[in-house]
Structure formats: structure tokens, C-alpha cells
Amino acid sequence: VIMFLQFVSAATGIAAAVVLFKAFRDKTATTLGNFWEFFVKAITRLLLPLSIVVALLLTFNGTPARYEGKDQFISLQGDTVNVSRGPAAQMIAIKHLGTNGGGYFGVNSAHPLENPNYFTNMVEMIAQTIIPIAMVICFGYFIRRRRLGWMIFGVMTIGMLMLMIPSLTSELGGNPALAKLGIAQTTGAMEGKEMRIGPAATAYWSTLTTVISTGSVNGMHDSTMPLTGMWQLLGMMINGLYGGCGVGILNYFIYLIIAVFISGLMVGRTPEFLGHKVEAREIKIAAIITLLSPFLILAGTALASYVFTNNGDAAWAVQPKNWLNNPQFHGFSEMLYEVTSSNANNGSGFEGLGDNNMFWNILTGIIIFLGRFLPIIGPLAIAGLLAKKKFIPESGGTLKVDTKTFALMTFAVILVLNALSYFPALALGPIAEYFTMLK
């Protein structure tokens, strides 16, 4: 059932993205195709064939792909350990290709059977990036504007690198608190990392899995350096740099519409996108979707903080005062991360948070539902409205959306919107924790 839903989830996002693509393929359209046709084709022609290839690569490199019971092995410490076996390779393949993230073993791709070596680590990273990136390029080719597809890819890649490079620097630089004690950290910050993988590959993975919304992990995000945690949070807050299968380009489309609107105001013209006027209804929908994520993330974190602070002794199965294994700034970051991950449909977590209880299950369930489907409905509604409008041929005054100037404008919109929305919360969490470590 879980594997079936992993196919369904990915195919839903891909099919929704194709509906958006069809809205701009022709000059004017009254219908946007059959969702179920796109849904079935996404599974049978894309996800299943790729899953077979990835599953075989993992199987031949040590990941279990059998239906036998538990096996035993002797650890380096001499302990006898029972290890579950099953269709792990098959599940891990669609887990990454579908940007789902739910692994076969409890610690996900940090487990030596789910991710045995550097080769499988590389295969799993490529698997989770290939479809989201392909969807971006596909958009440009599908609507016969290849340059636009590559411009979008460029903006997303620059944004991803701006998160990845400081994450690598932070992890390879080690822990400042240990450095003050004179402890050598030649291999970087190793807490929460797998020895066979190391901090560099862990930081690289942590950026991809949060930018792309996979949510799988090959190390513990809760143990990364504070600033690395901030970049992970930002990747999920933006939620439009590659993103999940199909939904990444849908989220980016909202940023495009906002950028078109602002650009139109700056030059004193009615905003246009690919030959269609962007008017009040489209802007209202884009504004609602833009404000949705900050509202869900900040309101959810505020509610959790209030319950923790004022109702710590509530007679629940897990009392709120026992939620946090790490107090102060990092504890706030754990709650912020939980809500942000839910909104981005990511699934990774700062696992120092005791979140398997009624409050967190209900709160995150509501946020997952709203954060998943409203950002799909909004862009498709805008696309449908634009597709029915009369096509306006390009002229000398038309805003060209496939130029470097407009790409820079879109990048600025992404930065400003997210900086204004989330900086106060980030300042209370990872940024404050970072400066505390420097004392």
C-alpha cells in the first residue's frame, strides 16, 4: 500500500504540472487535457521504468530485495544484531524518484542496508533530482520556449547552490564549541553523520532533500550545525527550487506571476505572461498562495510554542513539557522545522522533538493537507484563467520572461518574499543558536 501511494503521489504532481504546461502550449485553450490520462502515463511511462532501473542498481550493490525474514550479523562490537529484510530496493527506488522520502528502515538512507556505500549514495541523490529538474526543462520544450525553461533552471540552480555551499562550509568547518576545547576536527562536524558517508556528502544530501522536498536523510539533520539547519529550513520555506515531482514548477509559477505583476507595475503596463493578460483574479490567487506557506508555518510554530509554554503539564499521553529533548533556541528550531517540513510535504525532521503524539499528529496532518493541495489548485486555477483569454502577440513593449533580466527579477522576488516572511523565526532559532555557540 505504501509503495502504491508513493507512485500515486508522484504521478499526481507530474499530471498537475502537465495540465499547467498545456495551458501555455497554444495561444488560447478552453480545455487543459485529461488529468487521469496524464496520471496513468506518468506511472507507466516514467515512474515504473525508472524505478526498475534504480532498484536493480541498488540490489546489485547491497540493498536487500527479497522477501525472507530477519537475518543476523555480528557487529564490530561483537553484538548479534537482527536485521529486517524485504523489498527494500524496490521501495527505495520510488521513494527517491517520486520525491517521497519514506524509507524502508527506521533511519532512512543512513541505514547501511538502505544506502550501503558511496555509489548507492550517488544513485539515490541522482534519483531524487532527475524528475524535478527534467520537469523544469520539459516546461520550456513543451510550450516551445526552450530559453524560458533554461532560465528557470538557472534561477533554481543558483538558489540551490546558495544554500548548498554554506552548508558544506559549515559542516566541514566543524563545531565551534569543540574547537574552543582544543579538539581537532580534521574530518569536519561528525556528530549525526555516517562514517562511510562523511559530513560533505551529508551536507550535500541535506540540501537536495530539503530543496527538492524528498525528505529522505543519510545523516541526522538535528545534529547538523545551526546554520546548516537554517539552510535546510530555507530550502523548504521557498519550496520552489526544483521542488517535488511536478509541484516544484507549480510553486515556481506563483513566483513568476508575482514577478510579472511587479514588473508590469514598474513599467506602467498591464502585466502579461506568455501572451495573456494577468489581471486581478490571477493576482489575488497568487497572493493567497504566496501567503499560505508563511501563515501555516508561522501560525503552526506559534501555536506549538504557546502550548509548550503555557500548557506544559496538560494531562495528555505525552505532556507538552516533555516534547523537547533540546531546550532553548534549538528546541524552537525543532518545532519550526517540524511545521515547515509538513507544509513543504517534505517529511524530514529534527528528531529531538517528541512528535508522535495527538497534538503534533493532528497539527501536522492539517498542515500537510493544506500545504499539499492548495498550492496545486492555485497555479492550475491561474493557468486555466489565462488559457481562456485572448492571445496578445508580442510587441516592442512586451515583457520578455525568458531573459536574464527577468530571471534576476524573479530571483529577487523569491529572496524578498521569503526573507520578509521568515527571518524573525529564523533569528529566534538557528541564528540565535549559532551565536550562542560562539560565546
CSV table of C-alpha atoms in Angstrom, one decimal:
chain,number,residue,atom,x,y,z
A,1,VAL,CA,0.0,0.0,0.0
A,2,ILE,CA,2.8,2.4,0.9
A,3,MET,CA,4.6,1.8,-2.4
A,4,PHE,CA,1.4,2.2,-4.3
A,5,LEU,CA,0.8,5.6,-2.7
A,6,GLN,CA,4.3,6.7,-3.4
A,7,PHE,CA,3.6,6.2,-7.1
A,8,VAL,CA,0.3,7.9,-6.8
A,9,SER,CA,1.8,10.9,-5.0
A,10,ALA,CA,4.5,11.5,-7.6
A,11,ALA,CA,2.1,10.9,-10.6
A,12,THR,CA,-0.4,13.4,-9.1
A,13,GLY,CA,2.2,16.2,-9.1
A,14,ILE,CA,3.5,15.3,-12.6
A,15,ALA,CA,0.0,15.2,-14.1
A,16,ALA,CA,-0.9,18.5,-12.5
A,17,ALA,CA,2.3,20.1,-13.9
A,18,VAL,CA,1.4,18.8,-17.4
A,19,VAL,CA,-2.0,20.5,-17.1
A,20,LEU,CA,-0.2,23.7,-16.4
A,21,PHE,CA,2.1,23.2,-19.4
A,22,LYS,CA,-0.9,22.7,-21.8
A,23,ALA,CA,-2.4,26.0,-20.7
A,24,PHE,CA,0.5,27.8,-22.4
A,25,ARG,CA,1.2,25.5,-25.3
A,26,ASP,CA,-1.4,27.0,-27.6
A,27,LYS,CA,-2.4,30.7,-28.0
A,28,THR,CA,-5.9,30.1,-26.5
A,29,ALA,CA,-7.4,26.9,-24.9
A,30,THR,CA,-10.7,26.1,-23.4
A,31,THR,CA,-9.6,22.6,-22.1
A,32,LEU,CA,-6.4,21.6,-20.5
A,33,GLY,CA,-6.4,17.9,-21.2
A,34,ASN,CA,-7.4,14.8,-19.2
A,35,PHE,CA,-5.8,14.6,-15.7
A,36,TRP,CA,-6.3,10.8,-15.5
A,37,GLU,CA,-4.6,10.3,-18.8
A,38,PHE,CA,-1.5,12.2,-17.7
A,39,PHE,CA,-1.7,10.4,-14.3
A,40,VAL,CA,-1.6,6.9,-15.8
A,41,LYS,CA,1.1,7.9,-18.4
A,42,ALA,CA,3.3,9.3,-15.6
A,43,ILE,CA,3.2,6.0,-13.8
A,44,THR,CA,3.5,3.6,-16.8
A,45,ARG,CA,5.9,5.5,-19.0
A,46,LEU,CA,8.1,7.3,-16.4
A,47,LEU,CA,8.0,6.2,-12.8
A,48,LEU,CA,7.8,2.4,-13.3
A,49,PRO,CA,10.6,2.1,-15.9
A,50,LEU,CA,12.9,4.4,-13.9
A,51,SER,CA,12.1,2.6,-10.7
A,52,ILE,CA,13.1,-0.8,-12.2
A,53,VAL,CA,16.5,0.6,-13.2
A,54,VAL,CA,17.2,2.3,-9.9
A,55,ALA,CA,16.0,-0.8,-7.9
A,56,LEU,CA,18.4,-3.0,-9.9
A,57,LEU,CA,21.3,-0.7,-9.3
A,58,LEU,CA,20.6,-0.8,-5.6
A,59,THR,CA,20.1,-4.5,-5.5
A,60,PHE,CA,23.4,-5.3,-7.2
A,61,ASN,CA,25.2,-3.0,-4.7
A,62,GLY,CA,24.0,-4.5,-1.4
A,63,THR,CA,20.4,-3.3,-0.8
A,64,PRO,CA,18.0,-6.1,0.1
A,65,ALA,CA,15.4,-7.0,-2.5
A,66,ARG,CA,14.0,-10.3,-1.1
A,67,TYR,CA,11.0,-11.5,0.9
A,68,GLU,CA,12.8,-13.6,3.5
A,69,GLY,CA,12.7,-12.9,7.3
A,70,LYS,CA,15.2,-11.3,9.5
A,71,ASP,CA,18.9,-12.0,9.2
A,72,GLN,CA,21.6,-11.9,11.8
A,73,PHE,CA,25.1,-10.5,11.7
A,74,ILE,CA,27.8,-9.8,14.3
A,75,SER,CA,28.7,-6.1,14.7
A,76,LEU,CA,32.2,-4.7,15.2
A,77,GLN,CA,31.4,-4.6,19.0
A,78,GLY,CA,30.6,-8.3,19.0
A,79,ASP,CA,26.9,-7.9,19.3
A,80,THR,CA,24.4,-10.2,17.5
A,81,VAL,CA,22.0,-7.9,15.6
A,82,ASN,CA,18.8,-8.9,13.9
A,83,VAL,CA,18.1,-7.0,10.6
A,84,SER,CA,14.9,-6.9,8.7
A,85,ARG,CA,14.9,-7.9,5.0
A,86,GLY,CA,12.3,-7.3,2.4
A,87,PRO,CA,11.6,-5.4,-0.9
A,88,ALA,CA,13.8,-2.5,0.3
A,89,ALA,CA,15.4,-1.8,-3.1
A,90,GLN,CA,12.0,-1.6,-4.7
A,91,MET,CA,10.7,0.9,-2.1
A,92,ILE,CA,13.8,3.0,-2.1
A,93,ALA,CA,13.7,3.4,-5.8
A,94,ILE,CA,10.3,5.0,-5.9
A,95,LYS,CA,11.0,6.7,-2.6
A,96,HIS,CA,13.6,8.9,-4.3
A,97,LEU,CA,12.3,9.0,-7.9
A,98,GLY,CA,8.9,10.1,-6.6
A,99,THR,CA,10.5,12.5,-4.1
A,100,ASN,CA,8.5,10.8,-1.3
A,101,GLY,CA,11.3,10.2,1.2
A,102,GLY,CA,9.8,7.5,3.4
A,103,GLY,CA,12.4,4.7,3.7
A,104,TYR,CA,12.3,1.0,4.4
A,105,PHE,CA,14.4,1.2,7.5
A,106,GLY,CA,13.8,3.5,10.5
A,107,VAL,CA,16.8,5.8,10.0
A,108,ASN,CA,16.2,6.0,6.3
A,109,SER,CA,19.2,6.2,4.0
A,110,ALA,CA,21.5,6.5,6.9
A,111,HIS,CA,21.0,2.7,7.3
A,112,PRO,CA,23.8,0.6,5.9
A,113,LEU,CA,21.4,-1.7,4.0
A,114,GLU,CA,19.3,1.1,2.6
A,115,ASN,CA,22.4,3.1,1.4
A,116,PRO,CA,25.4,0.7,1.6
A,117,ASN,CA,28.1,2.8,0.0
A,118,TYR,CA,29.1,5.9,-1.9
A,119,PHE,CA,27.8,4.5,-5.2
A,120,THR,CA,24.3,3.9,-3.8
A,121,ASN,CA,24.5,7.3,-2.1
A,122,MET,CA,25.1,8.9,-5.5
A,123,VAL,CA,22.4,6.8,-7.2
A,124,GLU,CA,19.8,7.9,-4.6
A,125,MET,CA,20.8,11.6,-4.9
A,126,ILE,CA,20.5,11.5,-8.7
A,127,ALA,CA,17.2,9.6,-8.5
A,128,GLN,CA,15.6,12.3,-6.4
A,129,THR,CA,16.8,15.1,-8.6
A,130,ILE,CA,16.2,13.7,-12.1
A,131,ILE,CA,12.4,14.2,-12.4
A,132,PRO,CA,12.1,17.6,-10.8
A,133,ILE,CA,14.9,19.0,-12.9
A,134,ALA,CA,13.5,17.3,-16.1
A,135,MET,CA,10.1,18.8,-15.4
A,136,VAL,CA,11.6,22.3,-15.5
A,137,ILE,CA,13.4,21.7,-18.8
A,138,CYS,CA,10.3,20.0,-20.1
A,139,PHE,CA,8.2,23.1,-19.5
A,140,GLY,CA,10.3,25.1,-21.9
A,141,TYR,CA,10.3,22.5,-24.6
A,142,PHE,CA,6.6,21.7,-24.2
A,143,ILE,CA,5.5,25.3,-24.7
A,144,ARG,CA,8.1,25.9,-27.4
A,145,ARG,CA,10.0,28.4,-25.4
A,146,ARG,CA,13.2,26.5,-24.6
A,147,ARG,CA,15.0,29.6,-23.4
A,148,LEU,CA,12.4,30.1,-20.6
A,149,GLY,CA,12.9,26.6,-19.4
A,150,TRP,CA,16.7,27.1,-19.1
A,151,MET,CA,16.2,30.4,-17.4
A,152,ILE,CA,14.0,28.9,-14.8
A,153,PHE,CA,16.5,26.1,-14.3
A,154,GLY,CA,19.3,28.6,-13.9
A,155,VAL,CA,17.4,30.6,-11.2
A,156,MET,CA,16.6,27.3,-9.3
A,157,THR,CA,20.2,26.1,-9.6
A,158,ILE,CA,21.7,29.3,-8.3
A,159,GLY,CA,19.3,29.3,-5.4
A,160,MET,CA,20.1,25.7,-4.6
A,161,LEU,CA,23.9,26.4,-4.7
A,162,MET,CA,23.4,29.4,-2.4
A,163,LEU,CA,22.0,27.0,0.1
A,164,MET,CA,24.4,24.1,-0.5
A,165,ILE,CA,27.8,25.9,-0.5
A,166,PRO,CA,27.4,27.5,3.0
A,167,SER,CA,26.0,24.1,4.3
A,168,LEU,CA,29.2,22.4,3.1
A,169,THR,CA,31.3,25.1,4.6
A,170,SER,CA,29.5,24.9,7.9
A,171,GLU,CA,29.8,21.1,8.2
A,172,LEU,CA,33.4,20.9,7.1
A,173,GLY,CA,34.4,23.7,9.4
A,174,GLY,CA,33.4,21.6,12.5
A,175,ASN,CA,31.7,22.6,15.7
A,176,PRO,CA,33.0,25.9,17.2
A,177,ALA,CA,32.2,24.6,20.7
A,178,LEU,CA,34.5,21.7,20.3
A,179,ALA,CA,37.2,23.8,18.6
A,180,LYS,CA,37.3,26.0,21.8
A,181,LEU,CA,38.1,22.9,23.8
A,182,GLY,CA,41.1,22.2,21.5
A,183,ILE,CA,39.6,19.1,20.0
A,184,ALA,CA,40.8,18.5,16.4
A,185,GLN,CA,38.1,18.2,13.8
A,186,THR,CA,40.0,17.4,10.6
A,187,THR,CA,37.1,15.5,9.2
A,188,GLY,CA,34.5,18.2,10.0
A,189,ALA,CA,31.5,18.0,12.2
A,190,MET,CA,30.9,14.3,12.6
A,191,GLU,CA,28.0,14.2,15.1
A,192,GLY,CA,25.0,12.6,13.5
A,193,LYS,CA,27.0,11.5,10.4
A,194,GLU,CA,27.7,8.1,9.0
A,195,MET,CA,31.4,7.3,8.9
A,196,ARG,CA,31.1,5.7,5.4
A,197,ILE,CA,29.4,8.9,4.1
A,198,GLY,CA,31.0,11.8,6.0
A,199,PRO,CA,30.0,15.4,6.5
A,200,ALA,CA,30.4,16.7,3.0
A,201,ALA,CA,28.1,14.1,1.3
A,202,THR,CA,25.7,14.5,4.2
A,203,ALA,CA,25.5,18.3,3.8
A,204,TYR,CA,25.1,17.9,0.0
A,205,TRP,CA,22.3,15.4,0.5
A,206,SER,CA,20.6,17.5,3.2
A,207,THR,CA,20.4,20.5,0.8
A,208,LEU,CA,19.0,18.4,-2.0
A,209,THR,CA,16.4,16.6,0.1
A,210,THR,CA,15.0,19.9,1.5
A,211,VAL,CA,15.2,21.8,-1.7
A,212,ILE,CA,13.5,19.0,-3.7
A,213,SER,CA,11.1,18.0,-0.9
A,214,THR,CA,12.1,14.4,-0.8
A,215,GLY,CA,12.7,14.4,2.9
A,216,SER,CA,15.0,11.3,3.0
A,217,VAL,CA,18.2,11.6,5.0
A,218,ASN,CA,21.6,10.0,5.1
A,219,GLY,CA,22.5,11.6,8.4
A,220,MET,CA,20.6,13.2,11.2
A,221,HIS,CA,19.5,16.8,10.4
A,222,ASP,CA,19.0,17.5,14.1
A,223,SER,CA,22.8,17.1,14.7
A,224,THR,CA,23.9,19.4,11.9
A,225,MET,CA,25.4,22.8,12.6
A,226,PRO,CA,22.8,25.6,13.4
A,227,LEU,CA,23.4,27.4,10.1
A,228,THR,CA,23.2,24.2,8.1
A,229,GLY,CA,19.8,23.7,9.8
A,230,MET,CA,18.8,27.2,8.7
A,231,TRP,CA,19.7,26.5,5.0
A,232,GLN,CA,17.6,23.3,5.3
A,233,LEU,CA,14.7,25.3,6.6
A,234,LEU,CA,15.0,27.9,3.9
A,235,GLY,CA,15.0,25.3,1.2
A,236,MET,CA,11.7,24.0,2.4
A,237,MET,CA,10.3,27.5,3.1
A,238,ILE,CA,11.0,28.6,-0.5
A,239,ASN,CA,9.7,25.3,-1.8
A,240,GLY,CA,10.2,26.3,-5.4
A,241,LEU,CA,13.8,25.5,-6.2
A,242,TYR,CA,13.3,22.2,-8.2
A,243,GLY,CA,10.7,21.1,-5.6
A,244,GLY,CA,8.9,17.8,-5.7
A,245,CYS,CA,7.8,15.9,-8.8
A,246,GLY,CA,5.7,18.4,-10.8
A,247,VAL,CA,4.8,20.6,-7.8
A,248,GLY,CA,8.2,22.3,-7.8
A,249,ILE,CA,7.4,24.0,-11.1
A,250,LEU,CA,3.9,24.8,-9.9
A,251,ASN,CA,5.3,26.6,-6.8
A,252,TYR,CA,7.8,28.5,-9.0
A,253,PHE,CA,4.9,29.5,-11.3
A,254,ILE,CA,3.4,31.5,-8.4
A,255,TYR,CA,6.7,33.4,-8.1
A,256,LEU,CA,6.7,34.0,-11.8
A,257,ILE,CA,3.2,35.6,-11.7
A,258,ILE,CA,4.2,37.8,-8.8
A,259,ALA,CA,7.4,38.9,-10.7
A,260,VAL,CA,5.3,39.6,-13.8
A,261,PHE,CA,2.9,41.7,-11.8
A,262,ILE,CA,5.6,43.8,-10.1
A,263,SER,CA,7.5,44.2,-13.4
A,264,GLY,CA,4.3,45.4,-15.1
A,265,LEU,CA,3.7,48.0,-12.4
A,266,MET,CA,7.3,49.2,-12.7
A,267,VAL,CA,7.0,49.9,-16.4
A,268,GLY,CA,3.4,51.1,-16.3
A,269,ARG,CA,1.9,48.3,-18.4
A,270,THR,CA,-0.8,45.7,-17.8
A,271,PRO,CA,1.1,42.6,-16.7
A,272,GLU,CA,1.3,39.9,-19.4
A,273,PHE,CA,2.6,36.3,-19.2
A,274,LEU,CA,3.3,34.4,-22.5
A,275,GLY,CA,0.7,36.5,-24.4
A,276,HIS,CA,-2.0,36.5,-21.8
A,277,LYS,CA,-3.0,39.5,-19.6
A,278,VAL,CA,-2.5,38.9,-15.8
A,279,GLU,CA,-5.4,40.6,-14.2
A,280,ALA,CA,-7.0,41.0,-10.7
A,281,ARG,CA,-8.3,37.4,-10.3
A,282,GLU,CA,-4.9,35.8,-11.1
A,283,ILE,CA,-3.0,38.2,-8.8
A,284,LYS,CA,-5.5,37.5,-5.9
A,285,ILE,CA,-5.0,33.8,-6.3
A,286,ALA,CA,-1.2,34.2,-6.5
A,287,ALA,CA,-1.2,36.4,-3.4
A,288,ILE,CA,-3.3,33.9,-1.4
A,289,ILE,CA,-0.9,31.0,-2.3
A,290,THR,CA,2.1,33.2,-1.6
A,291,LEU,CA,0.8,34.0,1.9
A,292,LEU,CA,-0.3,30.4,2.6
A,293,SER,CA,3.1,28.9,3.5
A,294,PRO,CA,4.1,31.7,5.9
A,295,PHE,CA,0.7,31.6,7.5
A,296,LEU,CA,0.8,27.8,8.0
A,297,ILE,CA,4.5,27.7,9.1
A,298,LEU,CA,4.4,30.7,11.5
A,299,ALA,CA,1.0,30.1,12.9
A,300,GLY,CA,1.7,26.4,13.5
A,301,THR,CA,5.0,27.2,15.2
A,302,ALA,CA,3.4,29.9,17.3
A,303,LEU,CA,0.6,27.5,18.4
A,304,ALA,CA,3.1,24.8,19.3
A,305,SER,CA,5.2,27.3,21.3
A,306,TYR,CA,2.2,28.6,23.1
A,307,VAL,CA,1.1,25.0,24.1
A,308,PHE,CA,4.6,24.1,25.2
A,309,THR,CA,5.0,27.3,27.3
A,310,ASN,CA,1.5,27.6,28.8
A,311,ASN,CA,0.2,24.0,28.9
A,312,GLY,CA,3.3,22.0,29.7
A,313,ASP,CA,1.5,20.0,32.4
A,314,ALA,CA,-1.6,19.1,30.3
A,315,ALA,CA,-2.8,15.6,31.1
A,316,TRP,CA,-2.0,14.2,27.7
A,317,ALA,CA,-0.3,10.9,26.9
A,318,VAL,CA,2.8,12.9,26.2
A,319,GLN,CA,2.9,16.1,28.2
A,320,PRO,CA,4.0,19.2,26.2
A,321,LYS,CA,6.8,19.9,28.7
A,322,ASN,CA,8.4,16.6,27.5
A,323,TRP,CA,8.3,17.4,23.8
A,324,LEU,CA,11.8,19.0,23.6
A,325,ASN,CA,14.9,17.0,24.3
A,326,ASN,CA,16.9,20.1,23.4
A,327,PRO,CA,15.9,23.3,25.2
A,328,GLN,CA,16.2,26.9,24.3
A,329,PHE,CA,16.9,28.0,20.7
A,330,HIS,CA,17.4,24.6,19.3
A,331,GLY,CA,14.1,23.4,20.8
A,332,PHE,CA,12.4,26.3,18.9
A,333,SER,CA,14.2,25.2,15.7
A,334,GLU,CA,12.9,21.7,16.2
A,335,MET,CA,9.3,22.9,16.3
A,336,LEU,CA,9.8,25.3,13.4
A,337,TYR,CA,11.4,22.5,11.4
A,338,GLU,CA,8.5,20.1,12.1
A,339,VAL,CA,5.9,22.6,10.8
A,340,THR,CA,8.0,23.7,7.9
A,341,SER,CA,8.6,20.1,6.8
A,342,SER,CA,4.9,19.4,7.0
A,343,ASN,CA,4.0,22.4,4.9
A,344,ALA,CA,6.5,21.5,2.2
A,345,ASN,CA,5.4,17.9,2.2
A,346,ASN,CA,9.0,17.0,3.0
A,347,GLY,CA,8.9,14.6,5.9
A,348,SER,CA,12.4,15.1,7.3
A,349,GLY,CA,12.6,16.2,10.9
A,350,PHE,CA,14.8,17.4,13.7
A,351,GLU,CA,14.2,14.2,15.6
A,352,GLY,CA,15.0,15.5,19.0
A,353,LEU,CA,11.3,16.6,19.0
A,354,GLY,CA,8.9,14.2,20.7
A,355,ASP,CA,6.3,14.5,17.9
A,356,ASN,CA,4.5,11.1,17.9
A,357,ASN,CA,1.5,12.3,19.9
A,358,MET,CA,-2.0,13.7,19.4
A,359,PHE,CA,-1.1,17.3,19.2
A,360,TRP,CA,1.6,17.0,16.6
A,361,ASN,CA,-0.2,14.3,14.5
A,362,ILE,CA,-3.3,16.5,14.2
A,363,LEU,CA,-1.4,19.8,13.6
A,364,THR,CA,1.0,18.4,11.0
A,365,GLY,CA,-1.8,16.4,9.3
A,366,ILE,CA,-3.8,19.6,8.7
A,367,ILE,CA,-0.8,21.5,7.5
A,368,ILE,CA,0.3,18.6,5.2
A,369,PHE,CA,-3.2,18.6,3.6
A,370,LEU,CA,-3.4,22.3,3.1
A,371,GLY,CA,0.3,22.7,2.1
A,372,ARG,CA,0.0,19.9,-0.5
A,373,PHE,CA,-3.3,20.6,-2.4
A,374,LEU,CA,-3.9,24.4,-2.2
A,375,PRO,CA,-0.5,25.1,-4.0
A,376,ILE,CA,-1.6,22.7,-6.7
A,377,ILE,CA,-5.1,24.1,-7.1
A,378,GLY,CA,-3.9,27.8,-7.1
A,379,PRO,CA,-1.5,27.6,-10.1
A,380,LEU,CA,-3.9,25.4,-12.1
A,381,ALA,CA,-6.7,27.9,-11.5
A,382,ILE,CA,-4.5,30.8,-12.7
A,383,ALA,CA,-3.4,28.7,-15.7
A,384,GLY,CA,-7.0,27.9,-16.6
A,385,LEU,CA,-8.0,31.6,-16.4
A,386,LEU,CA,-5.0,32.7,-18.5
A,387,ALA,CA,-5.5,30.0,-21.2
A,388,LYS,CA,-9.1,31.2,-22.0
A,389,LYS,CA,-8.0,34.8,-22.5
A,390,LYS,CA,-7.4,36.3,-26.0
A,391,PHE,CA,-3.8,35.8,-27.1
A,392,ILE,CA,-1.8,39.1,-27.4
A,393,PRO,CA,1.0,39.0,-29.9
A,394,GLU,CA,4.4,40.2,-28.7
A,395,SER,CA,5.3,43.8,-29.4
A,396,GLY,CA,8.2,46.1,-28.7
A,397,GLY,CA,6.7,46.8,-25.2
A,398,THR,CA,6.0,43.2,-24.2
A,399,LEU,CA,7.7,42.0,-21.1
A,400,LYS,CA,10.0,39.1,-22.2
A,401,VAL,CA,10.0,36.4,-19.5
A,402,ASP,CA,12.9,34.4,-21.0
A,403,THR,CA,15.6,37.0,-20.4
A,404,LYS,CA,18.4,37.2,-17.8
A,405,THR,CA,16.8,40.5,-16.5
A,406,PHE,CA,13.5,38.8,-15.8
A,407,ALA,CA,15.3,35.8,-14.3
A,408,LEU,CA,17.1,38.2,-11.9
A,409,MET,CA,13.8,39.9,-11.1
A,410,THR,CA,12.2,36.5,-10.2
A,411,PHE,CA,15.2,35.6,-8.1
A,412,ALA,CA,14.8,38.9,-6.2
A,413,VAL,CA,11.1,38.3,-5.7
A,414,ILE,CA,11.9,34.9,-4.2
A,415,LEU,CA,14.5,36.3,-1.9
A,416,VAL,CA,12.5,39.3,-0.7
A,417,LEU,CA,9.2,37.4,-0.1
A,418,ASN,CA,10.9,34.7,1.9
A,419,ALA,CA,13.3,37.0,3.8
A,420,LEU,CA,10.5,39.2,5.0
A,421,SER,CA,8.3,36.2,5.9
A,422,TYR,CA,10.7,34.0,7.8
A,423,PHE,CA,13.7,36.0,9.0
A,424,PRO,CA,12.2,36.7,12.5
A,425,ALA,CA,11.5,33.0,13.1
A,426,LEU,CA,15.0,32.0,11.8
A,427,ALA,CA,16.6,34.7,14.1
A,428,LEU,CA,14.9,33.1,17.1
A,429,GLY,CA,16.0,29.6,16.2
A,430,PRO,CA,19.2,28.6,14.2
A,431,ILE,CA,20.7,32.1,14.0
A,432,ALA,CA,20.5,32.7,17.8
A,433,GLU,CA,21.8,29.2,18.4
A,434,TYR,CA,24.8,29.8,16.1
A,435,PHE,CA,25.8,33.0,18.0
A,436,THR,CA,25.3,31.2,21.3
A,437,MET,CA,27.9,28.6,20.2
A,438,LEU,CA,30.4,31.3,19.5
A,439,LYS,CA,30.4,32.7,23.1
